[in-house]
Amino acid sequence: MSGRRARKAGDPETRQVILHAARRRFGDSGFAAATIRRIAADADVDPALVMHYFGSKADLFAAAMELSFSPGRVIASVLGSARREELGETIMRTLMGVWSDPDALAGWLGFLRSAASDEQAAAMLREFVAEVILKPVAGVIGGPDAERRVGLAASQIVGVGVTRYIIRLEPVASASPEDLVSTIGPTLQRYLTGVL
Amino acid sequence: MSGRRARKAGDPETRQVILHAARRRFGDSGFAAATIRRIAADADVDPALVMHYFGSKADLFAAAMELSFSPGRVIASVLGSARREELGETIMRTLMGVWSDPDALAGWLGFLRSAASDEQAAAMLREFVAEVILKPVAGVIGGPDAERRVGLAASQIVGVGVTRYIIRLEPVASASPEDLVSTIGPTLQRYLTGVL
């Protein structure tokens, strides 16, 4: 906040300083209210440098939360490639791919565990999911009840994650990814585009 | 564990002593391995006295976890009254009723929050849900994939609970109970009795 821009792109600590500032700012203000500009000021760097390192607020958040992948890019890739009538299965297959990466899974589970015991973390998760995941999917679904549809799909996705990886309830915990794609994919498809 | 049975039904503290012993025993051994006999011994009472107060291991567990209602009785009532082709909507409507009681909801959320951060609590939740909720429903569903079907239904139920009450993601968080019954009920029905 000093006005000088002490840190440059070449400084090996700069990335860590930005991540540290981002973690504090997201924690204090939540995902929606935190801005790249403010985080850059906290870290004493130029906002362009934050974008240079992280590309977007969503990716900076993912990196700060150690999600180890870019939810925004994954969503964009699904929405860009899947046909409308295959969205349910494609989303489910993509999720199973993301969750099969131990680092990505650990990041999400840590985030979810925090949200379960801490309202500030719950608010961050809520705002992040709403803005980075639900909004673009709702944009593709379209129609007056798009958000309701995507919310229902989110409830099933959150549920299979919690049941499989946190409660570890059988036989969901040991089900093959393909089994979950074929059984839960149609649920997501109905929520997103079917008759409700 | 002294062999004497110091506490009697008339002692006003007896119920609390049993609950305290149950909480410790369920915590140490998990739901499946803990027995009424062992909890009675820990509390220095006759096992018949535990049954007199609580009726069953499931109800003792519910009381110890402060679930404030009997999941076993709720399940039995649903399974006893609903027609097979209405199971999905009936389960969802019953859930919305249980969750509309702030005490019942708080009990479940507390349990779920503990499970999210503590493996011992997760094991208790897993064993309790498997034995008291999934097993009787799977018995009614029947067939070789009954447990798989009930597990999928559980994943949707857990998901709507976490999304609505812990993450509080809109519009699921503010959806009317009837809306969730009519949109999620058919998902449960398909998982339980439909084509997978």
XYZ file of N, CA and C in Angstrom, chain A residues 10 41 51 53 130 152 154 159 189:
27
model
N 11.094 -10.567 -11.757
C 12.264 -11.422 -11.650
C 12.539 -11.918 -10.228
N -1.851 -4.290 -4.300
C -1.429 -3.253 -3.359
C -0.921 -3.877 -2.059
N -1.494 -10.384 -12.771
C -2.077 -11.020 -13.954
C -1.021 -11.815 -14.712
N 1.486 -13.402 -13.498
C 1.735 -14.677 -12.818
C 0.514 -15.608 -12.851
N -20.075 -19.949 -7.139
C -21.128 -19.211 -7.832
C -20.572 -18.461 -9.035
N -28.922 -27.334 -8.753
C -29.271 -28.734 -8.503
C -28.120 -29.654 -8.915
N -25.028 -28.846 -9.006
C -23.964 -28.652 -8.010
C -24.233 -29.488 -6.761
N -22.378 -33.667 -3.418
C -22.758 -34.871 -2.677
C -21.906 -36.071 -3.005
N -27.519 -34.316 -16.399
C -28.139 -33.937 -17.667
C -29.599 -33.512 -17.452
